[in-house]
Short mmCIF file of C-alpha atoms in Angstrom, two decimals:
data_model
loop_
_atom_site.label_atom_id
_atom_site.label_comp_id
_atom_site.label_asym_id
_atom_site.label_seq_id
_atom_site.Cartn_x
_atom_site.Cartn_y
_atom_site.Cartn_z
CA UNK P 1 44.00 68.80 4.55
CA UNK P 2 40.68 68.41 6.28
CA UNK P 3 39.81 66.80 9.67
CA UNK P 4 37.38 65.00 7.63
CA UNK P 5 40.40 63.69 5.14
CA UNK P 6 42.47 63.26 8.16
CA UNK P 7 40.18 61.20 10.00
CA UNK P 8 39.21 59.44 6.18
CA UNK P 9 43.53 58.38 6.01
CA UNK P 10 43.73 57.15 9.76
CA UNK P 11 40.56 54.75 9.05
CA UNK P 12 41.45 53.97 5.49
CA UNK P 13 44.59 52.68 7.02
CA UNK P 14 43.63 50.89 9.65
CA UNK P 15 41.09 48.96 7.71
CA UNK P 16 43.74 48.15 5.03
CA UNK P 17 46.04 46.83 8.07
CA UNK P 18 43.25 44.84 9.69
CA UNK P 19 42.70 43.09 6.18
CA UNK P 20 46.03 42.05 5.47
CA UNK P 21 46.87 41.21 9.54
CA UNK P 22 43.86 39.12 9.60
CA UNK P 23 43.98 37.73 6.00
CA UNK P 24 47.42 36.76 5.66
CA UNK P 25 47.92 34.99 8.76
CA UNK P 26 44.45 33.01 8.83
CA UNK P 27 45.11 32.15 5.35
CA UNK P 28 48.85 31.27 5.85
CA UNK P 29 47.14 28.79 8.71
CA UNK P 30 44.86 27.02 6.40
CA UNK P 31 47.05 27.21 3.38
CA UNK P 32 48.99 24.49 5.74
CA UNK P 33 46.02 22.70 7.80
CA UNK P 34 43.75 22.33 4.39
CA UNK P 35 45.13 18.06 2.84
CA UNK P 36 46.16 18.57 -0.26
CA UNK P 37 43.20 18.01 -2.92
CA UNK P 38 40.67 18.74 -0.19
CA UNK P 39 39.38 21.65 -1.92
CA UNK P 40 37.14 21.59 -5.10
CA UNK P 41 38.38 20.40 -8.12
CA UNK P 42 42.74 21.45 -6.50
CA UNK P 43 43.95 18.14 -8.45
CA UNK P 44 43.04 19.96 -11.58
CA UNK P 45 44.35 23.09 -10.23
CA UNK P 46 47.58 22.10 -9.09
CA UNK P 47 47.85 20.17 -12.73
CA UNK P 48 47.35 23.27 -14.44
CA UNK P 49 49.71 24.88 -12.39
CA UNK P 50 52.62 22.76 -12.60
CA UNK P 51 52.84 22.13 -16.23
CA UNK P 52 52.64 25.95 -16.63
CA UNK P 53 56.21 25.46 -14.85
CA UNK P 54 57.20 23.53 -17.67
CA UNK P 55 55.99 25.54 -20.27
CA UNK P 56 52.97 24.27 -21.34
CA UNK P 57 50.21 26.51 -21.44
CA UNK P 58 47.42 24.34 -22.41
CA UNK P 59 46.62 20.93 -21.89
CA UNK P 60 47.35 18.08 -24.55
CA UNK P 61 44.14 16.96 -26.49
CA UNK P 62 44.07 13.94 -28.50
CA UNK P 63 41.24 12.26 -30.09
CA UNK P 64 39.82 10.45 -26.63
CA UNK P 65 42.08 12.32 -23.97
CA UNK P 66 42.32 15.77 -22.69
CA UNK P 67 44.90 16.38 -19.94
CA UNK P 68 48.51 16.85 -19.62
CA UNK P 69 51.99 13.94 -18.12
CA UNK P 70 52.40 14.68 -14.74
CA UNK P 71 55.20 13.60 -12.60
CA UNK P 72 54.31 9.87 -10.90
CA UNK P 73 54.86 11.30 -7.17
CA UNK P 74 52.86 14.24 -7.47
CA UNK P 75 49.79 11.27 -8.75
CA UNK P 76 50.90 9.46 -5.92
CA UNK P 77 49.92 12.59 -3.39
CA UNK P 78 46.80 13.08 -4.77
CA UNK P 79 45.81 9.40 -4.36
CA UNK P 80 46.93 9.12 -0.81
CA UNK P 81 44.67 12.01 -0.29
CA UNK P 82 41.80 10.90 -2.73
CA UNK P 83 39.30 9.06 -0.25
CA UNK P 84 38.94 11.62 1.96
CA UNK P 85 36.36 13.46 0.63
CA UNK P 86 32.56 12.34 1.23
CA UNK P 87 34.03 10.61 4.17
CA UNK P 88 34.14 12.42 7.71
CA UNK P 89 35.55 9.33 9.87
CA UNK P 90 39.01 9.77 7.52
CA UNK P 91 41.59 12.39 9.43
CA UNK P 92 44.97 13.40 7.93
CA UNK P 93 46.56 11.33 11.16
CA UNK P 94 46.04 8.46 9.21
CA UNK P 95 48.23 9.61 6.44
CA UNK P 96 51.90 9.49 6.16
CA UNK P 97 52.91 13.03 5.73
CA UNK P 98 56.75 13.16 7.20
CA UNK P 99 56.77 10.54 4.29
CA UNK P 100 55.49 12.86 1.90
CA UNK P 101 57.15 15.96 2.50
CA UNK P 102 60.37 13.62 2.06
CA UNK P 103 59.34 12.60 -1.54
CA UNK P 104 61.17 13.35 -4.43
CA UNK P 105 59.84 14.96 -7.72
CA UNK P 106 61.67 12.86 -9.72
CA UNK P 107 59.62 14.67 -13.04
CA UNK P 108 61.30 11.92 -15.53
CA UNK P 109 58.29 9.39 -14.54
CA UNK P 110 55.16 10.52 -15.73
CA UNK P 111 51.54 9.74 -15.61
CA UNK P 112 48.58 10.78 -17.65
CA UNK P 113 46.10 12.79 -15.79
CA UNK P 114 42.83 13.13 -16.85
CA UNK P 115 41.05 16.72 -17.37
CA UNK P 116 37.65 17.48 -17.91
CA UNK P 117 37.50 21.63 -17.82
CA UNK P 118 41.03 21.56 -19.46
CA UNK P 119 39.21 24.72 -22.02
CA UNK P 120 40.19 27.24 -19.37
CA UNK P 121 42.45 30.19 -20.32
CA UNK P 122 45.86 30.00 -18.62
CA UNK P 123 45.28 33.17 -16.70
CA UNK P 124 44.00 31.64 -13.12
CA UNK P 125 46.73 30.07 -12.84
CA UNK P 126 50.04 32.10 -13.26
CA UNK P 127 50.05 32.93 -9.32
CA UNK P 128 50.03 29.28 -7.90
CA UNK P 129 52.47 28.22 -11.27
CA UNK P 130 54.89 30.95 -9.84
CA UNK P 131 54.50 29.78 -6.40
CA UNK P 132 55.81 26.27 -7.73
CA UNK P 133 58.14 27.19 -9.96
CA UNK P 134 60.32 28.57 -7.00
CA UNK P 135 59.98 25.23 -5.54
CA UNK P 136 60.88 23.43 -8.30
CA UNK P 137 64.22 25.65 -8.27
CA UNK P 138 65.42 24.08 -4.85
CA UNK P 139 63.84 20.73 -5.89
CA UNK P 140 60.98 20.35 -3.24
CA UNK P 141 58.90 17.52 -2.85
CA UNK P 142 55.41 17.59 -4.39
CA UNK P 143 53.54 18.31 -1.06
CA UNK P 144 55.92 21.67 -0.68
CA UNK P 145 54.95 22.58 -4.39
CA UNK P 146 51.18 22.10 -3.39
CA UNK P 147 51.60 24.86 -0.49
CA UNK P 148 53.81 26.84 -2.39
CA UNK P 149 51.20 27.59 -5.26
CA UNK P 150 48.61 28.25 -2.63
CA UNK P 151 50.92 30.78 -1.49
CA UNK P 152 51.47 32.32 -4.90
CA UNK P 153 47.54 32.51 -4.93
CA UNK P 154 47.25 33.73 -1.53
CA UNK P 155 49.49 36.67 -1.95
CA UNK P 156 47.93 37.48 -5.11
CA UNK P 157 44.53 37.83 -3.52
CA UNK P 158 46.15 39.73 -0.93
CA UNK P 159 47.37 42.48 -2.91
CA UNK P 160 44.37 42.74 -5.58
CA UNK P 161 42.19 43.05 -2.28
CA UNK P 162 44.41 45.69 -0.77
CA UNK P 163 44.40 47.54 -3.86
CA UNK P 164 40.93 47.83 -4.09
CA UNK P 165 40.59 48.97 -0.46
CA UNK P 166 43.49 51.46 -1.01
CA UNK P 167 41.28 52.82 -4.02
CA UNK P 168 37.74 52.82 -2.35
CA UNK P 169 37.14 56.17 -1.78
CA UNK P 170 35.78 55.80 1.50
CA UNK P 171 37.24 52.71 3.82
CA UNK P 172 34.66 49.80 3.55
CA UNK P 173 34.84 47.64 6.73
CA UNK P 174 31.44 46.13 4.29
CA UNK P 175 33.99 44.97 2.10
CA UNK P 176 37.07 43.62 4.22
CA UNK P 177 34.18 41.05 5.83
CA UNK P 178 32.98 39.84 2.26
CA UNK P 179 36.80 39.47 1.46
CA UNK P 180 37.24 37.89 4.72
CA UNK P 181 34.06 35.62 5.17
CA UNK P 182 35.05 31.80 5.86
CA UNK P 183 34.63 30.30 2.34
CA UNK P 184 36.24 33.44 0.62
CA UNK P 185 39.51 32.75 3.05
CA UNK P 186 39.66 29.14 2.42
CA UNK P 187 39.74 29.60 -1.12
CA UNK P 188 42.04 32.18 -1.62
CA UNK P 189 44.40 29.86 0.43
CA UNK P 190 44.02 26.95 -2.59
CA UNK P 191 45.42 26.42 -5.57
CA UNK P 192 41.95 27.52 -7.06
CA UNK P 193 41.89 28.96 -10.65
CA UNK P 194 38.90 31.30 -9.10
CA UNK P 195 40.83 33.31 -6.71
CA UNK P 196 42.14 35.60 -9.35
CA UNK P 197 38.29 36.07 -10.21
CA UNK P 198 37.67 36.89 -6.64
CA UNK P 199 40.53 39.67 -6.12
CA UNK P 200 39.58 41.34 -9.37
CA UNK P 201 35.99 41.80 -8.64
CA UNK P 202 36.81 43.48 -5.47
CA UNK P 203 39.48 45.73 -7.70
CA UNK P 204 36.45 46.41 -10.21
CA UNK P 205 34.05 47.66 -7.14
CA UNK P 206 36.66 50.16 -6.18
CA UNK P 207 37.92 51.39 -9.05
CA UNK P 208 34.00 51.97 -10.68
CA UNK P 209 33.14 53.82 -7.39
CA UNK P 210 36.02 55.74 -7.45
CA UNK P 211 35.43 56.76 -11.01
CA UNK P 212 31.51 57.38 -10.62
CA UNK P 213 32.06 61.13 -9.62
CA UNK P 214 34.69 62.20 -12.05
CA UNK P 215 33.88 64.93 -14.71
CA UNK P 216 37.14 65.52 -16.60
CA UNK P 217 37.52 63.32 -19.74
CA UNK P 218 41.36 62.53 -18.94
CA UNK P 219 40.24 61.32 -15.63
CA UNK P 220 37.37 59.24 -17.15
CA UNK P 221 40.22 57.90 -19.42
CA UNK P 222 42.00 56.47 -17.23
CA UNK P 223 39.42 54.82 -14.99
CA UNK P 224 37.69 53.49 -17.72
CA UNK P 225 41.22 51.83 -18.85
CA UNK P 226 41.69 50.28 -15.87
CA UNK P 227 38.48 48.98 -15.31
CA UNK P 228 38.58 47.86 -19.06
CA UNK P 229 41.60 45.81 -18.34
CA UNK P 230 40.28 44.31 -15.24
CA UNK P 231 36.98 43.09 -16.42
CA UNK P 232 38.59 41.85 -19.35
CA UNK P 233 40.74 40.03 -17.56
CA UNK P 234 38.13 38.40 -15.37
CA UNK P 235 36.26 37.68 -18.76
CA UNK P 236 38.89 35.78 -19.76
CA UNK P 237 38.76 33.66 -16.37
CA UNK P 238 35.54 33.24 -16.67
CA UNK P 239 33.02 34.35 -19.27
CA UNK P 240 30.02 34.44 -17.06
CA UNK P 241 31.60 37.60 -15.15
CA UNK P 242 31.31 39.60 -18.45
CA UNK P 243 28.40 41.54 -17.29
CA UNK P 244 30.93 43.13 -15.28
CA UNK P 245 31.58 45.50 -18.77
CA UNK P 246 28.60 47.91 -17.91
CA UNK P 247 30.27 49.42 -14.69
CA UNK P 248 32.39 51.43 -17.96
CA UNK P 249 29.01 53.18 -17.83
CA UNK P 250 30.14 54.32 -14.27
CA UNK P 251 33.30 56.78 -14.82
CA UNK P 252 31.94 57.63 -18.32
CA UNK P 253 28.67 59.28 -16.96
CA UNK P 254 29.37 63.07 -15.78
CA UNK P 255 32.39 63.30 -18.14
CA UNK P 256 30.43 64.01 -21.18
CA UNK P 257 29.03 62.20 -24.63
CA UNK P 258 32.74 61.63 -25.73
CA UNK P 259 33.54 59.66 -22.11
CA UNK P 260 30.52 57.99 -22.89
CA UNK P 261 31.17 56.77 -26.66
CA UNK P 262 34.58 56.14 -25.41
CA UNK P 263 33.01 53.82 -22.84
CA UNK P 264 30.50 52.15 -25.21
CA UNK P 265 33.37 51.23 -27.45
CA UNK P 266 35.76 49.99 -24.77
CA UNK P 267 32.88 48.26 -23.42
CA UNK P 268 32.44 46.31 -26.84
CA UNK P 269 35.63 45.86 -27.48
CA UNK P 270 36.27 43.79 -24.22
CA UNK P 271 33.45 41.69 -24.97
CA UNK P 272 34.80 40.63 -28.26
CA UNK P 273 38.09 40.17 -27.51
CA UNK P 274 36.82 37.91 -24.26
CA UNK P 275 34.56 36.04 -26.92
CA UNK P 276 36.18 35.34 -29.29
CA UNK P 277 39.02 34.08 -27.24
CA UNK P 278 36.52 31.86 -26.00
CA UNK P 279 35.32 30.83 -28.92
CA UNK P 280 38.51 29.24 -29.94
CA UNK P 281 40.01 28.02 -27.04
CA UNK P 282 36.72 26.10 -26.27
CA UNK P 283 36.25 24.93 -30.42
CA UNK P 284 40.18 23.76 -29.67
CA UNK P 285 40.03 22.02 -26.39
CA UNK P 286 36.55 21.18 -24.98
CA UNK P 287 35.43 17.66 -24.74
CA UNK P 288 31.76 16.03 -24.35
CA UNK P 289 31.56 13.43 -21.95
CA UNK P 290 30.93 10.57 -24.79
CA UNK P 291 34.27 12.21 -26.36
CA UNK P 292 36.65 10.94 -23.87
CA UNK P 293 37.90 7.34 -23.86
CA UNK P 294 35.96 5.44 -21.21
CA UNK P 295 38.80 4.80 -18.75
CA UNK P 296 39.06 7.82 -18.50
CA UNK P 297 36.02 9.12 -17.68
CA UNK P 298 35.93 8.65 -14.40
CA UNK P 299 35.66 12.29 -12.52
CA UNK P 300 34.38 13.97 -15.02
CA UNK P 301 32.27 17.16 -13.60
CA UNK P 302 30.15 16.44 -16.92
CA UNK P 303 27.18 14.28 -17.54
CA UNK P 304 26.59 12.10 -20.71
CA UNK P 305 24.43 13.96 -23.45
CA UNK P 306 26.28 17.65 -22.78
CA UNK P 307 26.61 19.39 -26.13
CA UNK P 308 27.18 23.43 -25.51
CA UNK P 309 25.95 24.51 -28.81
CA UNK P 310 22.63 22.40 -28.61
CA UNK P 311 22.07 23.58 -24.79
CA UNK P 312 22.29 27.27 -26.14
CA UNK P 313 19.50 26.33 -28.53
CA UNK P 314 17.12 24.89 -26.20
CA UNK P 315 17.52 27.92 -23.53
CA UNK P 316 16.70 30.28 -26.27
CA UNK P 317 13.76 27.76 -27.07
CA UNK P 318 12.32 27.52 -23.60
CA UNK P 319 13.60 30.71 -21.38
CA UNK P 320 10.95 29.95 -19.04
CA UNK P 321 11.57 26.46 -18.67
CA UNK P 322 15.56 27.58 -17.98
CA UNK P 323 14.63 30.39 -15.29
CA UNK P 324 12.02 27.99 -13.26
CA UNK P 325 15.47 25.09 -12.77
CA UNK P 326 17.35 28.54 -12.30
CA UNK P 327 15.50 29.88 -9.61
CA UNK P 328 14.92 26.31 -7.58
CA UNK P 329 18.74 26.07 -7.71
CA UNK P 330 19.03 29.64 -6.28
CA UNK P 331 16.40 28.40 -3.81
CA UNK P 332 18.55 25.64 -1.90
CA UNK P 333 19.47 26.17 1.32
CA UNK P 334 23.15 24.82 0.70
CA UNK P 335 23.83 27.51 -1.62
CA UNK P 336 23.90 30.21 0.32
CA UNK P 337 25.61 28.51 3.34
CA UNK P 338 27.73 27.15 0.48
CA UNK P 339 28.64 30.67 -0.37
CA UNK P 340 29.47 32.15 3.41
CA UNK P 341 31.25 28.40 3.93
CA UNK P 342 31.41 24.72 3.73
CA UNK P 343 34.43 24.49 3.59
CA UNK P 344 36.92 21.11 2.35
CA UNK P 345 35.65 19.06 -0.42
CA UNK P 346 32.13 20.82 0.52
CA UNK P 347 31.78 18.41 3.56
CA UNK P 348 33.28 20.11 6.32
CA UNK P 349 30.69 22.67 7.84
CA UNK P 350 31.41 25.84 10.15
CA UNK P 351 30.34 25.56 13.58
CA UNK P 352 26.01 26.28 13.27
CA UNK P 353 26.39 29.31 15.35
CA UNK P 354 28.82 30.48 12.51
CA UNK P 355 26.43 31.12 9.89
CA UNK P 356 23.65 33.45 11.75
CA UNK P 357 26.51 35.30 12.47
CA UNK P 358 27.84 35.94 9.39
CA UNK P 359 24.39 36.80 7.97
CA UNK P 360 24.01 39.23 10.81
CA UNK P 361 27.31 40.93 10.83
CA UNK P 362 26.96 41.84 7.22
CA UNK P 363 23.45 42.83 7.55
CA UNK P 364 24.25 45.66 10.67
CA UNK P 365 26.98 47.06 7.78
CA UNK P 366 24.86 47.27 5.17
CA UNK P 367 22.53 49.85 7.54
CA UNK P 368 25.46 51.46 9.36
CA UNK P 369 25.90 54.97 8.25
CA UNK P 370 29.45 55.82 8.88
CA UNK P 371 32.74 56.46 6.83
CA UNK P 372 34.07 53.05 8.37
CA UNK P 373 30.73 50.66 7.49
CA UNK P 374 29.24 50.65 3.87
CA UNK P 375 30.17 51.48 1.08
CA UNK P 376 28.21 55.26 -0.17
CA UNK P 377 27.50 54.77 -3.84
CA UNK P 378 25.69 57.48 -6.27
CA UNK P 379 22.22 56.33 -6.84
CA UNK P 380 23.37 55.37 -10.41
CA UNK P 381 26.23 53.21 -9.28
CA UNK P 382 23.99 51.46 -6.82
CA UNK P 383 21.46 50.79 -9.57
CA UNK P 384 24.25 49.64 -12.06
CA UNK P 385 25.91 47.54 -9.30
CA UNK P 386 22.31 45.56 -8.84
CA UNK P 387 22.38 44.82 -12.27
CA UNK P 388 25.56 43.73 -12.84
CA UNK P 389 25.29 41.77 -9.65
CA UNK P 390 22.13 40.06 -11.04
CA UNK P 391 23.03 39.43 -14.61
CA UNK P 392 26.50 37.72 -13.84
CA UNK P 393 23.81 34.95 -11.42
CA UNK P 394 22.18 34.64 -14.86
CA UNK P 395 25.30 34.13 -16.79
CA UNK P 396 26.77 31.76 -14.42
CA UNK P 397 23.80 29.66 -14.23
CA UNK P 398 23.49 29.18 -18.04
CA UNK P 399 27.47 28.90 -18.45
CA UNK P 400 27.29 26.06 -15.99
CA UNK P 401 23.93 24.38 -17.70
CA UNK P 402 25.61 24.35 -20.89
CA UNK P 403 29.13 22.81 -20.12
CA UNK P 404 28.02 20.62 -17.37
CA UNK P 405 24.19 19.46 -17.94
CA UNK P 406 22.75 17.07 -20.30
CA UNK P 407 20.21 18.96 -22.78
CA UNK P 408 17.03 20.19 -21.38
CA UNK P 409 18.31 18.60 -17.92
CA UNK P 410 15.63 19.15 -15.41
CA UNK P 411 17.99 20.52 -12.58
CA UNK P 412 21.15 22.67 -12.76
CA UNK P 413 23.78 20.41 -11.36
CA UNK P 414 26.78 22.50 -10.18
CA UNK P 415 26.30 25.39 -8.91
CA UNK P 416 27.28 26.19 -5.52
CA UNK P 417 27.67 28.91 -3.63
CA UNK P 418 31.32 29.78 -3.90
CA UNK P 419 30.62 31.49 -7.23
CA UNK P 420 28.81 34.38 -5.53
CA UNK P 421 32.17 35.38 -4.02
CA UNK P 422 32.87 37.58 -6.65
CA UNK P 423 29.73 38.89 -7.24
CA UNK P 424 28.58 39.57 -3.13
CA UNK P 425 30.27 42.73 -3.51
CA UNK P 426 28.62 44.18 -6.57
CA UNK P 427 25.18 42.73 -4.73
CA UNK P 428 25.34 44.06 -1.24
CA UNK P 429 27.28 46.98 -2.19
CA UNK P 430 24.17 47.82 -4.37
CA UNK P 431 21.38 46.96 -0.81
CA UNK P 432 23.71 49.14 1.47
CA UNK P 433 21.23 51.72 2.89
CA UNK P 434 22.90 53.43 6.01
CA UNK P 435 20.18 54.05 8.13
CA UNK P 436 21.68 53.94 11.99
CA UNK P 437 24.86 56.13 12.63
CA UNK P 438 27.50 54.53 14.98
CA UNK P 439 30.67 56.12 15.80
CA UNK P 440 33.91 55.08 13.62
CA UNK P 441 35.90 54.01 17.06
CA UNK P 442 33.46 51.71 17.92
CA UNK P 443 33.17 50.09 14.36
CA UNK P 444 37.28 50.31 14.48
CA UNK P 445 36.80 47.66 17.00
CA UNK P 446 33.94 45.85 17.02
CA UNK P 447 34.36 44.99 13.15
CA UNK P 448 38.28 43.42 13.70
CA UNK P 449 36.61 41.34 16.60
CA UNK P 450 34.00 39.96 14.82
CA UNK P 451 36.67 39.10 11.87
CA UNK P 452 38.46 37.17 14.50
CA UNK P 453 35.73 35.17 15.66
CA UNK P 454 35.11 34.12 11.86
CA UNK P 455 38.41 33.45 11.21
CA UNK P 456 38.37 31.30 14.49
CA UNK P 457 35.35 29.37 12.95
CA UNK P 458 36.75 28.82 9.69
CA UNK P 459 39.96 27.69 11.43
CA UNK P 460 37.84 25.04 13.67
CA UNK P 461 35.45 23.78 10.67
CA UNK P 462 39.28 22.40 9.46
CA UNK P 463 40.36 21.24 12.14
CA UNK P 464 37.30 19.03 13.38
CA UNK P 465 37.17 17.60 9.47
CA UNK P 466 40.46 16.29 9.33
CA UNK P 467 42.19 16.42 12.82
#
């Protein structure tokens, strides 16, 4: 072995040990400081979740109701916990949570709950429903479930992360501070259905730019496979991450015109499969706003007048009109900060300092030109990556104007920045240019440092919010 591999191991594991140090122990911390619910949308989450413990895959839909009986005391948490948000004078002292922690399951008295993205594909959410279900074998209160699927999630994330930093070719300190940036963190510590999303787009990054220099067809094979599977599997998630299918393009390219043909019809075939699968789940279980019965409408991420099908037809009818909402939505300050962290029910802010550090930090990687900073792609890959990066944006914003916007609404209400998780590394991984050199040592320590002090941050946004 080289002194160049050598050195290439040492780093590769450091990094990899820095990562999982840093992320499971600041993410154990908020797993248990983050209220229960205080994350976007975690009643729906954990609802998911726990009737996947019982065996039901998919929510119940009846002709004015879309949602699934959940036990009474786990309905009682979330309203002890439900006033919080929008309202920074409300801390978690004021709530009795020896109380809670005491409370018994009791699963034989049930309450409807209420469900208005109910469509989505079971997949998110096997990590946090295995996380409960070994609560539910000792019989643990509701509040111990909660932090026992955020744990499922959290180790989840964890080892798709690791994996994909295991597989980089070259360590990626670029990539352990996306993973690790304050709003990534928190949500990987939740019960969200997006932090399966989030691990497999880092998987997809390394296993496309470890498969962008092969030239054997078996090795092509087998990268393309795995990459297949993963991007299928975030297409199921989530459709607007389909774009994801052209990195096949990646592994496919020096292998040959078979590799290629092979890629073009894997490529295809995940994007049926995804759509289809889509296509009836959504025809089986989505709702319209003026569907469900008016008590229960309350919550509802949807506006009155949404109709899917007729919001397709106008964007194809005025494209322009679509990109002009699309890019003043982009615009908004809160978005980005949004996507490096505000964290809670999107009211609890990092210290101000926090942000201009976090935009700086990532900036001096994406210039550093060393086997420890970013990420070296081919020419091709970084090309692809841009594209894939930008055409995902596109997909999410018209996913999210269809199922949550009124026809030919004038704004694009929902989207926020923690959606560009998953796609930051496909975007800056693309702008990396390595321009200064700086040695690996001092990288090796100034990089863990700097982690620190964001994980400090992210830790202190919590604790101000609700402490």
């Amino acid at each position: 072995m080289s002194i160049k591999s050598t050195l290439n191991a040492g780093l590769r594991r450091w990094v990899l040990l820095v990562f999982l140090l840093v992320g499971g122990l600041s993410g154990a911390g908020l797993i248990l400081l983050t209220p229960p619910v205080q994350v976007p949308d975690e009643s729906m989450h954990i609802t998911r979740s726990f009737l996947m413990t019982e065996g039901q895959w998919m929510l119940e839909r009846g002709p004015d109701r879309l949602g699934g009986y959940l036990p009474t005391s786990m309905v009682k948490l979330f309203g002890v916990y439900a006033a919080m948000p929008g309202h920074p004078e409300r801390k978690v002292r004021d709530v009795p949570w020896r109380a809670l922690w005491r409370e018994n399951l009791d699963p034989d008295q049930r309450t409807f709950i209420n469900h208005a993205s109910g469509f989505f594909t079971p997949l998110g959410y096997l990590a946090p429903a295995a996380g409960m279900a070994v609560g539910r074998v000792f019989d643990v209160s509701p509040l111990a479930l909660l932090y026992l699927g955020r744990l499922g999630n959290l180790l989840l994330w964890l080892l798709l992360v690791g994996l994909a930093l295991a597989l980089c070719p070259r360590p990626s300190w670029l990539l352990v501070v996306l993973a690790l940036a304050p709003m990534s963190i928190f949500q990987a510590a939740s019960t969200s259905h997006d932090v399966l999303i989030n691990g497999l787009a880092w998987l997809a990054v390394a296993l496309a730019w470890r498969g962008a220099g092969v030239t054997e067809l078996p090795a092509a094979r087998r990268y393309n496979l795995a990459l297949a599977l993963v991007i299928l599997a975030m297409a199921l998630s989530k459709p607007a991450y389909l774009p994801a299918v052209l990195l096949l393009a990646l592994p496919a390219w020096g292998a040959g015109p078979r590799a290629r043909w092979e890629a073009l019809a894997l490529a295809v075939g995940v994007g049926v499969v995804s759509l289809v699968v889509w296509q009836l789940v959504v025809a089986k279980y989505f709702m319209t706003y003026e569907q469900f019965s008016p008590e229960l409408r309350n919550g509802l991420a949807a506006q009155p007048g949404v109709d899917p099908l007729a919001q397709i037809r106008y964007l194809v009818a005025h494209p322009l009109h679509f990109l002009g909402i699309f890019w003043r939505a982009l615009a908004e300050p809160g978005v980005i900060y949004s996507w490096v962290g505000v964290l809670g029910w999107l009211d609890a802010w990092l210290p101000r300092w926090a942000y201009p550090f976090f935009a700086g930090l990532v900036a001096a990687l994406l210039v550093v030109e060393s086997p420890g900073a970013a990420p070296s792609f081919p020419g091709r890959a970084r090309a692809l990556f841009g594209v894939v990066a930008l055409a995902m944006v596109l997909f999410l914003a018209a996913s999210l104007y269809g199922q949550w916007n009124a026809v030919g609404s004038p704004v694009l209400q929902g989207f926020q920045g923690r959606y560009f998780i998953p796609i930051a590394p496909f975007l800056l991984g693309a702008c990396s240019v390595r321009l200064i050199p700086l040695p690996p040592r001092l990288l090796n320590v100034l990089v863990p440092v700097a982690l620190l002090v964001l994980q400090f941050a992210t830790w202190l946004a919590i604790l101000r919010r609700y402490y």
